Each structure stands twice: as structure tokens, then as C-alpha cells.
Coordinates of C-alpha atoms in Angstrom, one line a residue:
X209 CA -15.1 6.7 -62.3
X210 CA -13.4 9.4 -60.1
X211 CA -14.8 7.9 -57.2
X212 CA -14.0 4.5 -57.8
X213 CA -10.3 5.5 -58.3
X214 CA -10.7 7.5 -55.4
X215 CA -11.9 4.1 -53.4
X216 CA -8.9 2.5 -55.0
X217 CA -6.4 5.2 -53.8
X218 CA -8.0 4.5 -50.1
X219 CA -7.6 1.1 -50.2
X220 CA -4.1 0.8 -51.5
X221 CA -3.2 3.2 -48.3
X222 CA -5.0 1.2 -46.1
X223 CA -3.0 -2.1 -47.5
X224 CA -6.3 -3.5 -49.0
X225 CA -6.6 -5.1 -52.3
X226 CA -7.5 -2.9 -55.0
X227 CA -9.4 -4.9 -57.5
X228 CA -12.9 -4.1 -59.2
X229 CA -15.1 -2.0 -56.3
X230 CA -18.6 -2.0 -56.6
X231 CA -22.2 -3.1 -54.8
X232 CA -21.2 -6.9 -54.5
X233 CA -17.8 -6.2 -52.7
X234 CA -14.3 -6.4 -53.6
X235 CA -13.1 -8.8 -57.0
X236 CA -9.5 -9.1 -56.9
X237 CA -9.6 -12.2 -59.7
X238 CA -7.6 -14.5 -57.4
X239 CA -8.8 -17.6 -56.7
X240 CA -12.0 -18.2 -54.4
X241 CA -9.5 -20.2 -51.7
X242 CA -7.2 -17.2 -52.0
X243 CA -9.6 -14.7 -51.5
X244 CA -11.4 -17.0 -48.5
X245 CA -8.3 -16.8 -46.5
X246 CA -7.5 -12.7 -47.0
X247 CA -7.0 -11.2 -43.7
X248 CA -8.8 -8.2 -43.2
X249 CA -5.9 -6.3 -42.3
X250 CA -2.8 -7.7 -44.4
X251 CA -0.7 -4.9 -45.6
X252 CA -1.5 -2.9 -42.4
X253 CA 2.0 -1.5 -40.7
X254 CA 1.1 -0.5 -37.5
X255 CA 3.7 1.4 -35.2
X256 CA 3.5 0.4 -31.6
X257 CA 4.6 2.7 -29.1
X258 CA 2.6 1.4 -26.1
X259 CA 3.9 -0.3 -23.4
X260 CA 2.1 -2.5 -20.3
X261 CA -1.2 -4.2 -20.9
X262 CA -3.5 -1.6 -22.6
X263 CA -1.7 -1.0 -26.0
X264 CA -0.2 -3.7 -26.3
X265 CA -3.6 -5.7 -26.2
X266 CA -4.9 -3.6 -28.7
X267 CA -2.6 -3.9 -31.5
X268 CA -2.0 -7.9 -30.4
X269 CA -4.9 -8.2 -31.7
X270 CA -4.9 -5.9 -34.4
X271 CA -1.8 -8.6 -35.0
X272 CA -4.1 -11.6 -35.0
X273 CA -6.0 -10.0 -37.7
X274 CA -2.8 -9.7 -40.2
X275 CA -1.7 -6.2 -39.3
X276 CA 2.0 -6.3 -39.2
X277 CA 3.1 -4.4 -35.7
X278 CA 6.4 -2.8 -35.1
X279 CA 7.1 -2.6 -31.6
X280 CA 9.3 0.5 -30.2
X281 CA 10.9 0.2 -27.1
X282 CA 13.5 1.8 -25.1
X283 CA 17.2 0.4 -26.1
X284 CA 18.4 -1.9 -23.3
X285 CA 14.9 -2.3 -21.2
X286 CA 12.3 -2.0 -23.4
X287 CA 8.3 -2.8 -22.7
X288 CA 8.1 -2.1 -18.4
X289 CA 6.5 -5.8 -18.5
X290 CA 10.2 -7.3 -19.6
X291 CA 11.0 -7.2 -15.7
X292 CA 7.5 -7.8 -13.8
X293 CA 7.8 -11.1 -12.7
X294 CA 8.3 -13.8 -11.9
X295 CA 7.5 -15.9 -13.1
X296 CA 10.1 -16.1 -16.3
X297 CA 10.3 -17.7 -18.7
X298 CA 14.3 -17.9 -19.4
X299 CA 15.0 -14.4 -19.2
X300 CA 11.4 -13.5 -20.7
X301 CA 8.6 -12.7 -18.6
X302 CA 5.4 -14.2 -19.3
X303 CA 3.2 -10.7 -18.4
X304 CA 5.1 -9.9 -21.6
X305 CA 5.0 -13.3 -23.5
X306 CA 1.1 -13.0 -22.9
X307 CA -0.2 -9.9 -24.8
X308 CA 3.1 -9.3 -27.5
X309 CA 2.8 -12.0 -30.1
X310 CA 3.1 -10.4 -33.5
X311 CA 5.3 -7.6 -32.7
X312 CA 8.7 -6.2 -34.8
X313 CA 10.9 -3.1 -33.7
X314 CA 10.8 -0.3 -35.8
X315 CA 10.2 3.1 -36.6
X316 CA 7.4 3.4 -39.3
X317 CA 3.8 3.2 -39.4
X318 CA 0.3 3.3 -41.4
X319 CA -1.9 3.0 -37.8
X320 CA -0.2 4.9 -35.2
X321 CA -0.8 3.9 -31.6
X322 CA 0.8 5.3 -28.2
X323 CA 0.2 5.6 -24.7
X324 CA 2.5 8.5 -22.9
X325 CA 1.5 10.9 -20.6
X326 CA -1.0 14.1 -22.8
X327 CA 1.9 16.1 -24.5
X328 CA 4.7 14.1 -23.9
X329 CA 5.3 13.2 -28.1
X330 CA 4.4 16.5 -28.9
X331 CA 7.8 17.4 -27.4
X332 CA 9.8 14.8 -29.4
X333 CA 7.8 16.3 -32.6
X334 CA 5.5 12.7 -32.8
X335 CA 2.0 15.0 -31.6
X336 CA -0.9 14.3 -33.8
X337 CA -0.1 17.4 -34.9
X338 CA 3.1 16.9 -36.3
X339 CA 2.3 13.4 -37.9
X340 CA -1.0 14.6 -39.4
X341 CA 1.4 17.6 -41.3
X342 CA 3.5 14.4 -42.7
X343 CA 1.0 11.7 -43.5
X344 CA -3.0 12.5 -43.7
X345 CA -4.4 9.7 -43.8
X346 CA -2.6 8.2 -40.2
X347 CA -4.9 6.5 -37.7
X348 CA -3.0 7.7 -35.0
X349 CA -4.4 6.4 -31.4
X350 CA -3.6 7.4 -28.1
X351 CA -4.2 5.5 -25.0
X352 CA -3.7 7.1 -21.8
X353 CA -5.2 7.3 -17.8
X354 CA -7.7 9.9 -17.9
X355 CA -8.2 11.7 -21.2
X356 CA -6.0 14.2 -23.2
X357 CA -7.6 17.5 -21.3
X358 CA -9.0 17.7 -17.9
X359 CA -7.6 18.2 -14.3
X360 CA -6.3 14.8 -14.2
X361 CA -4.9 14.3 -17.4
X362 CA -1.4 14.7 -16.7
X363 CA -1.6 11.7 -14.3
X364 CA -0.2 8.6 -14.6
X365 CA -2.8 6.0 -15.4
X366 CA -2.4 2.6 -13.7
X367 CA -5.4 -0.2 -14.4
X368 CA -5.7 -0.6 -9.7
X369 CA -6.1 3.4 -9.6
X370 CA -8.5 3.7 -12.8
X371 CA -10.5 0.7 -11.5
X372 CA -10.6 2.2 -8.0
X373 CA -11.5 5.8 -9.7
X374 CA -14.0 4.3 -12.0
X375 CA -16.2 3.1 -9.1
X376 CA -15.0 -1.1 -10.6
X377 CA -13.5 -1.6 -7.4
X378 CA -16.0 -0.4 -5.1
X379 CA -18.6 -3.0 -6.2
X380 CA -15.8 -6.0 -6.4
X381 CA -15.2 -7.8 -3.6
X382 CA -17.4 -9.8 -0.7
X383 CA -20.6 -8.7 0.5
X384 CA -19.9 -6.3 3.4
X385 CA -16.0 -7.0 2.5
X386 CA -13.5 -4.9 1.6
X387 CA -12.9 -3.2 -2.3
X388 CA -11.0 -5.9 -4.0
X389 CA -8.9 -5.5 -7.3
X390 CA -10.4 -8.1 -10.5
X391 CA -8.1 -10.7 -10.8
X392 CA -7.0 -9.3 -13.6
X393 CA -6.6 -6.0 -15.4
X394 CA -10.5 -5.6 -16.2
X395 CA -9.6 -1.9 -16.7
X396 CA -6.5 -2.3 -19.1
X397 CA -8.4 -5.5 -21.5
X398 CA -11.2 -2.7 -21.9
X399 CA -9.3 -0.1 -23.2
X400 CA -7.3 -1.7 -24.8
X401 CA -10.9 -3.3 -27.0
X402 CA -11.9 0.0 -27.2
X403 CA -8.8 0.9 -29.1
X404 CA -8.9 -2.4 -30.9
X405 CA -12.5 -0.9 -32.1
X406 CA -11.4 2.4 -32.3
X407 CA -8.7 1.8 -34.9
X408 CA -10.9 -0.8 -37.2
X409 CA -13.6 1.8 -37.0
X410 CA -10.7 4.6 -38.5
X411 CA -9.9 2.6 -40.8
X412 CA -13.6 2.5 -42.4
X413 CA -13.5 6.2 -42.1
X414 CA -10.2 6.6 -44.1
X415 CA -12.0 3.9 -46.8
X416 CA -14.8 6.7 -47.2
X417 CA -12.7 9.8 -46.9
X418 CA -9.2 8.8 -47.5
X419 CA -7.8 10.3 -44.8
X420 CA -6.7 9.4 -41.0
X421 CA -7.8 10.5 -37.9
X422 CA -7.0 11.1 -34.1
X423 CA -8.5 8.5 -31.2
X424 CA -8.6 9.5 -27.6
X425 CA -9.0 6.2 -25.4
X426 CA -8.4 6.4 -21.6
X427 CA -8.8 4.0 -18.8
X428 CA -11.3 6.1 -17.1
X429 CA -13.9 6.3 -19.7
X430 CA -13.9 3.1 -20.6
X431 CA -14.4 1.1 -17.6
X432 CA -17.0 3.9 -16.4
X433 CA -18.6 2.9 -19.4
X434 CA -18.3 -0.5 -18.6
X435 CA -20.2 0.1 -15.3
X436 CA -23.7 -0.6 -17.5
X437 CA -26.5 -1.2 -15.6
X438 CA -24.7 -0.4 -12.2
X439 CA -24.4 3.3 -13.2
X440 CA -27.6 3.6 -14.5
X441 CA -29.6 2.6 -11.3
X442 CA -27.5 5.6 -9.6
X443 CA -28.0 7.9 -12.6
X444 CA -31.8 7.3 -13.0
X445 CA -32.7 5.9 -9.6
X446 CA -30.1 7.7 -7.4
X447 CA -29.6 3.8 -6.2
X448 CA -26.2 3.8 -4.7
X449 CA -23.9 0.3 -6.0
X450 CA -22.6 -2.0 -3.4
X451 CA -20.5 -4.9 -3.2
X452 CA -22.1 -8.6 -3.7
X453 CA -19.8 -11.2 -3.9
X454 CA -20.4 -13.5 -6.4
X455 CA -24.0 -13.0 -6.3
X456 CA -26.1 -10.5 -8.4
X457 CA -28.2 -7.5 -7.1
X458 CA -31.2 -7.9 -9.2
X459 CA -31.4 -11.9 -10.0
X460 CA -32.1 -14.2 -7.4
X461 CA -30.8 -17.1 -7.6
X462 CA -27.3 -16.0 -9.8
X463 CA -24.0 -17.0 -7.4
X464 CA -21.4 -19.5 -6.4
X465 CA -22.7 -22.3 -3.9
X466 CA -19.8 -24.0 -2.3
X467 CA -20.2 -27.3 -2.6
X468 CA -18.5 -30.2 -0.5
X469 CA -15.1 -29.8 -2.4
X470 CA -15.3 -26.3 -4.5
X471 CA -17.7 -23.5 -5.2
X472 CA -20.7 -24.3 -8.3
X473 CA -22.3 -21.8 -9.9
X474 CA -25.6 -21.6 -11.2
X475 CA -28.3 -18.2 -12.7
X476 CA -32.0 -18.5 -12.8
X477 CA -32.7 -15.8 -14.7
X478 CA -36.6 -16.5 -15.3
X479 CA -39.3 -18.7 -13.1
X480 CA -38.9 -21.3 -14.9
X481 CA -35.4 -21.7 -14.4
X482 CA -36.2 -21.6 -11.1
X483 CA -38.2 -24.0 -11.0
X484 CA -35.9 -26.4 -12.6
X485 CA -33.1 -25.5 -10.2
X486 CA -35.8 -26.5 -7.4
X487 CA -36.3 -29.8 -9.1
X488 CA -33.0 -30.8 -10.0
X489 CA -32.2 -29.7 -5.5
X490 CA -35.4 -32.0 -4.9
X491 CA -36.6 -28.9 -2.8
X492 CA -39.9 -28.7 -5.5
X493 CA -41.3 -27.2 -2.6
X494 CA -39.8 -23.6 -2.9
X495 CA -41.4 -23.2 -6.5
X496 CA -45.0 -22.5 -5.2
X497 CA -43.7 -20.9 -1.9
X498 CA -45.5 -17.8 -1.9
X499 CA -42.3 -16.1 -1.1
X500 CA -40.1 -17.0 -3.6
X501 CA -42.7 -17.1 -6.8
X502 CA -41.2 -14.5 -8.9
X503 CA -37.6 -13.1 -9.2
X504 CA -38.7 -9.8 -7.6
X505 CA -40.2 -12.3 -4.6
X506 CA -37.0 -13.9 -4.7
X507 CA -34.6 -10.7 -4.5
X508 CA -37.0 -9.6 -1.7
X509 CA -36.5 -12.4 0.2
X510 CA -32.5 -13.5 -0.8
X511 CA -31.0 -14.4 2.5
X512 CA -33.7 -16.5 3.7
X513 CA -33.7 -18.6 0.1
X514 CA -29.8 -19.0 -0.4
X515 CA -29.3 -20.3 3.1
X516 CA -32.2 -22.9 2.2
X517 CA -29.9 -23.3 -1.4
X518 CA -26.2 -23.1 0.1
X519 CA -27.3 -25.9 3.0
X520 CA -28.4 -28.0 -0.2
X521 CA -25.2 -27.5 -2.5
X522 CA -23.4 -27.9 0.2
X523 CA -24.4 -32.0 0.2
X524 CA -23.0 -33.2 -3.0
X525 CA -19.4 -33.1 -4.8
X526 CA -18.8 -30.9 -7.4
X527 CA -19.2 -33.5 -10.0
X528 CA -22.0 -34.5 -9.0
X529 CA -24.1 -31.3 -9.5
X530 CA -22.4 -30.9 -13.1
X531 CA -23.9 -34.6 -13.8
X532 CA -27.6 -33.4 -12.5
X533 CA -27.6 -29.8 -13.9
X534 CA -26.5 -31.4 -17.3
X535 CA -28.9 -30.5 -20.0
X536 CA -31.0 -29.0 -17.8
X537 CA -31.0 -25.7 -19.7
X538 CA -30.1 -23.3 -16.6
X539 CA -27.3 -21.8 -16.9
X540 CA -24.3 -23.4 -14.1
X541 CA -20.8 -24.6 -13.9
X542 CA -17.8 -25.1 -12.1
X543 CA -15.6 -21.9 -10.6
X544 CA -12.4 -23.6 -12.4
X545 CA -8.8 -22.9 -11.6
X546 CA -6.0 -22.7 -13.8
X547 CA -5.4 -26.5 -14.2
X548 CA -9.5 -26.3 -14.9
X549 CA -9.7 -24.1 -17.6
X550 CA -7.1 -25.4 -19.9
X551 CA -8.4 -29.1 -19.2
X552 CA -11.8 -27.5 -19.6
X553 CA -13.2 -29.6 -22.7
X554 CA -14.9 -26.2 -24.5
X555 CA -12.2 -24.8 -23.7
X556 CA -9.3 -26.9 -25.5
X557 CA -12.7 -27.2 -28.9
X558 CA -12.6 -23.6 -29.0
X559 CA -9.2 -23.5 -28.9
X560 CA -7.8 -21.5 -26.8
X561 CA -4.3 -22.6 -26.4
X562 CA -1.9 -21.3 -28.6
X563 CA 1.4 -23.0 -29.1
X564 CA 4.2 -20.9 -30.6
X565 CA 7.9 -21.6 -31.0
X566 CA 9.8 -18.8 -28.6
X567 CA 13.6 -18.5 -29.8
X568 CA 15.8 -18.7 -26.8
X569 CA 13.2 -21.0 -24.7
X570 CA 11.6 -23.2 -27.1
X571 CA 8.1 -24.3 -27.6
X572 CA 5.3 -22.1 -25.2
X573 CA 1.9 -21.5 -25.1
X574 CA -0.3 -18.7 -24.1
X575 CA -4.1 -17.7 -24.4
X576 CA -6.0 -18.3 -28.4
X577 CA -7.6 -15.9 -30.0
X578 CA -11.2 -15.3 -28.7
X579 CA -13.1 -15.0 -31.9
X580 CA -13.1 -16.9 -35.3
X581 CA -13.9 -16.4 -38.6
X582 CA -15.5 -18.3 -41.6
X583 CA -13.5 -16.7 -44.2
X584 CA -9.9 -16.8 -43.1
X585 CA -7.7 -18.4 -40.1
X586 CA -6.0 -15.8 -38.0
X587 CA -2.5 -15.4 -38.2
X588 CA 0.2 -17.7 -37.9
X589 CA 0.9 -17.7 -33.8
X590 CA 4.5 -15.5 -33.5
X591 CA 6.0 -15.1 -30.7
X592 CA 7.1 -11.3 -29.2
X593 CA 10.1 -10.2 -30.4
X594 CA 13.3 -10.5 -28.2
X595 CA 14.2 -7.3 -27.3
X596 CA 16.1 -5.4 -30.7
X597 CA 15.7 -8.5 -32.8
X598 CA 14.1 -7.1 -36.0
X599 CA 16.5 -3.5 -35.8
X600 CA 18.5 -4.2 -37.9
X601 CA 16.3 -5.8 -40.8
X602 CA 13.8 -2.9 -40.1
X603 CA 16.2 -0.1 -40.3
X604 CA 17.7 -1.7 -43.6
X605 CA 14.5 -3.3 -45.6
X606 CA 11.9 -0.3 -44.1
X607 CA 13.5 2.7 -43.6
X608 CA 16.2 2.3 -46.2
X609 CA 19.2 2.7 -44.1
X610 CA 22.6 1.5 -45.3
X611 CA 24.9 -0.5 -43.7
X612 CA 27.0 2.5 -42.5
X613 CA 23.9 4.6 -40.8
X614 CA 23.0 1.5 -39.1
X615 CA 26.1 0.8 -37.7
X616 CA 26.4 4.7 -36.2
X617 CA 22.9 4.4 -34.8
X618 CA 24.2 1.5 -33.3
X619 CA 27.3 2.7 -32.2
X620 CA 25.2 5.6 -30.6
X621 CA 23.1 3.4 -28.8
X622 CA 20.1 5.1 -30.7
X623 CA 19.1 1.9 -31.3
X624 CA 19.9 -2.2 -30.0
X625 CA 19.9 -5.1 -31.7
X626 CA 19.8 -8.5 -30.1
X627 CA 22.8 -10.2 -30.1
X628 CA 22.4 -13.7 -30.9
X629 CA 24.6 -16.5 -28.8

């Protein structure tokens, strides 16, 4: 009985419903439909104090799953991203617009997550330290450049000089080319999953134990542990990583082929793949070439076999190899631009366009959520917050503030609230 009440005490902290605990789950005797459509983290209050593309991933999506996030940001400029543009969207940015859906401004929090510099909240009393004294069972997250200790830690940590760091950027980019920077923040998204993980994974621990925890996530050790099988052929096999393009350093054939109006790509991962990929090229002559009979064959001899393949893409429209490679079962596609991937049929079925109504510039839409559930729909798609639009309500409704404290705090410029027109 003690430790069911115990499990009941976590939950309630943790903004889960408390009904009947036992072996077959949670009861909370709501209707099925009700309980089907439960969000895992409704009742969560998460206090956002990150800024960029890290953070702010990490608790959008934390957001997606029901969490309610306050966002904290500086009075007058706020979130960095506000300003990196263009392009805008009205006034807005859309770097911002793109990862701060689900986001209020305010000051209190159940799931604690930052990204300053080692130290710098322990100043302003807001260190683990001095949170943990206040509220135990806090899943307080910090998300920084290189780690909370260590000769580098006091560095500022930028996704371009943690990808170059990492070793990312040194095997991105054209064979015998320069380094070249992922299109986008590769470093950043990971991180901020990690954290995403992180904070789901604390708050199973403070089910068990009822109380929080610190997380250190940092840009460096995630994308070196990203690096996968790249590190591990240096780290077993002392094999040093280079730069290859599209192509991959162990598979033969697995790269982009341009193709008489774009670039197709296609991965034979096993013989018989390759096989097929001969077929469908009508060159069925390479499949019992005693050079090219096994992927290890094929890695041997690469240059000599994609010439052979590029001088064959290189015949036919892009179309037309989608239409032969069609049910094929190898692996291929297109190497899509924008106006591809949202026209992209999978894409638009899985959808993966989210339209939201923005207040000062109408209806937008940005990226969808990338996984789904059976037993509940993510939440409804909300916009970012103008910049102060929730203060006021959050001082009054959350922190209990009357009219006459808010008004000072105002007066002060403590805090802004968005002035509508």
C-alpha cells in the first residue's frame, strides 16, 4: 500500500494521472476514448530557458507530446533566432517560427532546461544546486558546447565549430573537396534528441524514485557519438575517415548518379540488389563480371564500376529511372529540392506539413511532427509565442502576482508584454 501511494505521489508530480497502479497499467475510470487520446506528458510545465536551435528543439518536441513549455527570453530581443534572417515572416523570422511552436513566457517549471555557458545560472542562484535545495524532484537539463567540466567548457558552442570539432565536417563534403558544413544543423537536431531522450528518460527515473535529476548534454558528445561506424574503423582499425561525396565507403554501389536533368540515387546493399540494379541498367553483364561479384569486389574496384554506372544514368530523365526502379525492391529516389519534398506524395501521407494560425501574419506552415502514435494525436499545432505575449497571464494565473506587482515588474522592464495593435 505504501508503495502504491508512493507511485501515486510520483505521478501527480510528474502531471500523470493517478488512478489505480498496478501490473496491467494505469486505470483512471475515464472512458476508453478518453484514455486513448492521453498525451503522455499533459500536466508537464516545462521552463525553457534555451535559445537557438538545440533547446529549443528539445522541448518543441517535448511540446508536441503535451508538455506545456514556458519560454524565457530576454525583455525586448528575446530568442537570438528573432533577428537571423531573412527571410521574415512579418516581423517574425522563420529560423524561429521553425523549432518554437508550443511555447508560453514564464518563470516556473516541473522539467527545467537551459543552455548558458557552465556556471553562468549558478551566479543568478538558478545552478542545479540551488533549484535541487527548492524542488527535489526537478529534471533540470543543461545543454551546452562541450560539457560542464573540461578545458573547453567555458567556450561558446556553436553547431559549424562543434561539427568541425567533432570530426562531422571533415568527412562532409566532395571526394577530394573541401570540409563542407551539413545543410543543416546536424549537430544542434542531435543534441537537442539527446535531450529530448534525456528528459523522457528522467522522468521514468522520478516515476521510480520520486525525485529529479541533473542532465549534461553537449554538442560535442553527441555528434562524436553520432560518428558510428566512422569512429569505430579509426578506433579498432586505426582506418583514418575521409570525405566521399554522396557515395559510401564500404557499399558499392550507394550514391547520387546525375542523370540528364538532376542527380538519382540508388544503394545495393547486397548481390542481389546488385544484380537487379544491373538489370533494370540492361548492363546484365556486370553481375557475373568477375570483378564486381561481391560488394567487397565492388568497393575494390569503385571507380572503374561507377564510371560504367554514371555514363548509364546519365542517358535517361529523372522520371524515367523512378518509373523502371519502381517496385524493384532496391533502395533509390530522387535528390529532391524544396518544391520536391513538400509535393513529395509520402511526404504530404505522412504528413509532414503543419498548418497553424500565426497572430500578426495569418495562416503558416512549418515541418510535422516526425513520429506518430496509435493511442493519441499530438498536440494541437500552436504557433511560438510573440515575444511577451503570455507575461502577463503567466505572472497573474502561475505565479500569483497581483495586478499591482505586475504593473512594477513592468514598469521596471523586468519583464515585457506584447503590446497588441
Amino acid at each position: 500500500m505504501q508503495a502504491t501511494l508512493a507511485r501515486v505521489a510520483a505521478l501527480r508530480r510528474i502531471g500523470l494521472p493517478s488512478g489505480r497502479v498496478g501490473g496491467r497499467g494505469l486505470w483512471t475510470g475515464r472512458p476508453q476514448s478518453d484514455i486513448d487520446n492521453v498525451k503522455p506528458l499533459e500536466g508537464v510545465k516545462i521552463l525553457d530557458l534555451t535559445r537557438v536551435l538545440a533547446g529549443p528543439f528539445a522541448t518543441m518536441n517535448l511540446g508536441d507530446l503535451g508538455a506545456e513549455v514556458i519560454k524565457v527570453e530576454r525583455p525586448g530581443a528575446g530568442d537570438d533566432t528573432r533577428t537571423w534572417g531573412p527571410p521574415f515572416v512579418g516581423t517574425e523570422s522563420t529560423y524561429f517560427l521553425s523549432v518554437n511552436r508550443n511555447k508560453k513566457l514564464a518563470a516556473v517549471c516541473d522539467v527545467f532546461v537551459e543552455n548558458y555557458v557552465p556556471g553562468k545560472l549558478s551566479t543568478m542562484g538558478l545552478g542545479y544546486e540551488d533549484i535541487d535545495k527548492i524542488a527535489p524532484h526537478i529534471i533540470y537539463c543543461s545543454i551546452t558546447g562541450y560539457g560542464q567540466t573540461g578545458p573547453m567548457s567555458q567556450r561558446a558552442g556553436y553547431d559549424a565549430i562543434a561539427s568541425a570539432i567533432s570530426g562531422l565536417m571533415h568527412i562532409t563534403g566532395p571526394e577530394d573537396g573541401d570540409p563542407v558544413r551539413p545543410g543543416v544543423a546536424m549537430t544542434d537536431l542531435a543534441t537537442g534528441l539527446y535531450a529530448y531522450g534525456a528528459i523522457m528518460a528522467g522522468l521514468i527515473q522520478r516515476y521510480k524514485t520520486g525525485r529529479g535529476l541533473f542532465i549534461d548534454c553537449n554538442l560535442l558528445s553527441s555528434q562524436v557519438a553520432c560518428l558510428t561506424q566512422v569512429a569505430v574503423n579509426y578506433l579498432i582499425g586505426q582506418k583514418e575517415a575521409k570525405r566521399w561525396g554522396t557515395a559510401h565507403g564500404s557499399i558499392v554501389p550507394y550514391q547520387a548518379f546525375k542523370t540528364k536533368d538532376g542527380y538519382f540515387v540508388v544503394g545495393a546493399g547486397n548481390d542481389q540488389q546488385f544484380a537487379t540494379v544491373c538489370k533494370i541498367l540492361n548492363l546484365p553483364e556486370l553481375i557475373d563480371d568477375s570483378k564486381y561479384k561481391t560488394n567487397h569486389l565492388r568497393v575494390e574496384n569503385r571507380k572503374e564500376l561507377i564510371k560504367i554506372l554514371s555514363a548509364r544514368f546519365e542517358e535517361e530523365m529523372t522520371t524515367k529511372w523512378l518509373y523502371f526502379f519502381e517496385g524493384s525492391g532496391v533502395p533509390y529516389g530522387p535528390i529532391n529540392n524544396m518544391k520536391g519534398v513538400f509535393t513529395e506524395p509520402q511526404v504530404l501521407h505522412n504528413g509532414l506539413i503543419m498548418e497553424m494560425k500565426h497572430p500578426t501574419v495569418g495562416k503558416i506552415s512549418v515541418p510535422g511532427p516526425a513520429v506518430r502514435y496509435s493511442k493519441f494525436k499530438m498536440s494541437e499545432a500552436r504557433p511560438p509565442p510573440l515575444l511577451g505575449q503570455h507575461t502577463t497571464c503567466i505572472l497573474k494565473e502561475v505565479l500569483g502576482y497581483d495586478d499591482r506587482a505586475v504593473g512594477e515588474l513592468l514598469s521596471a522592464g523586468v519583464v515585457t508584454q506584447h503590446k497588441t495593435k
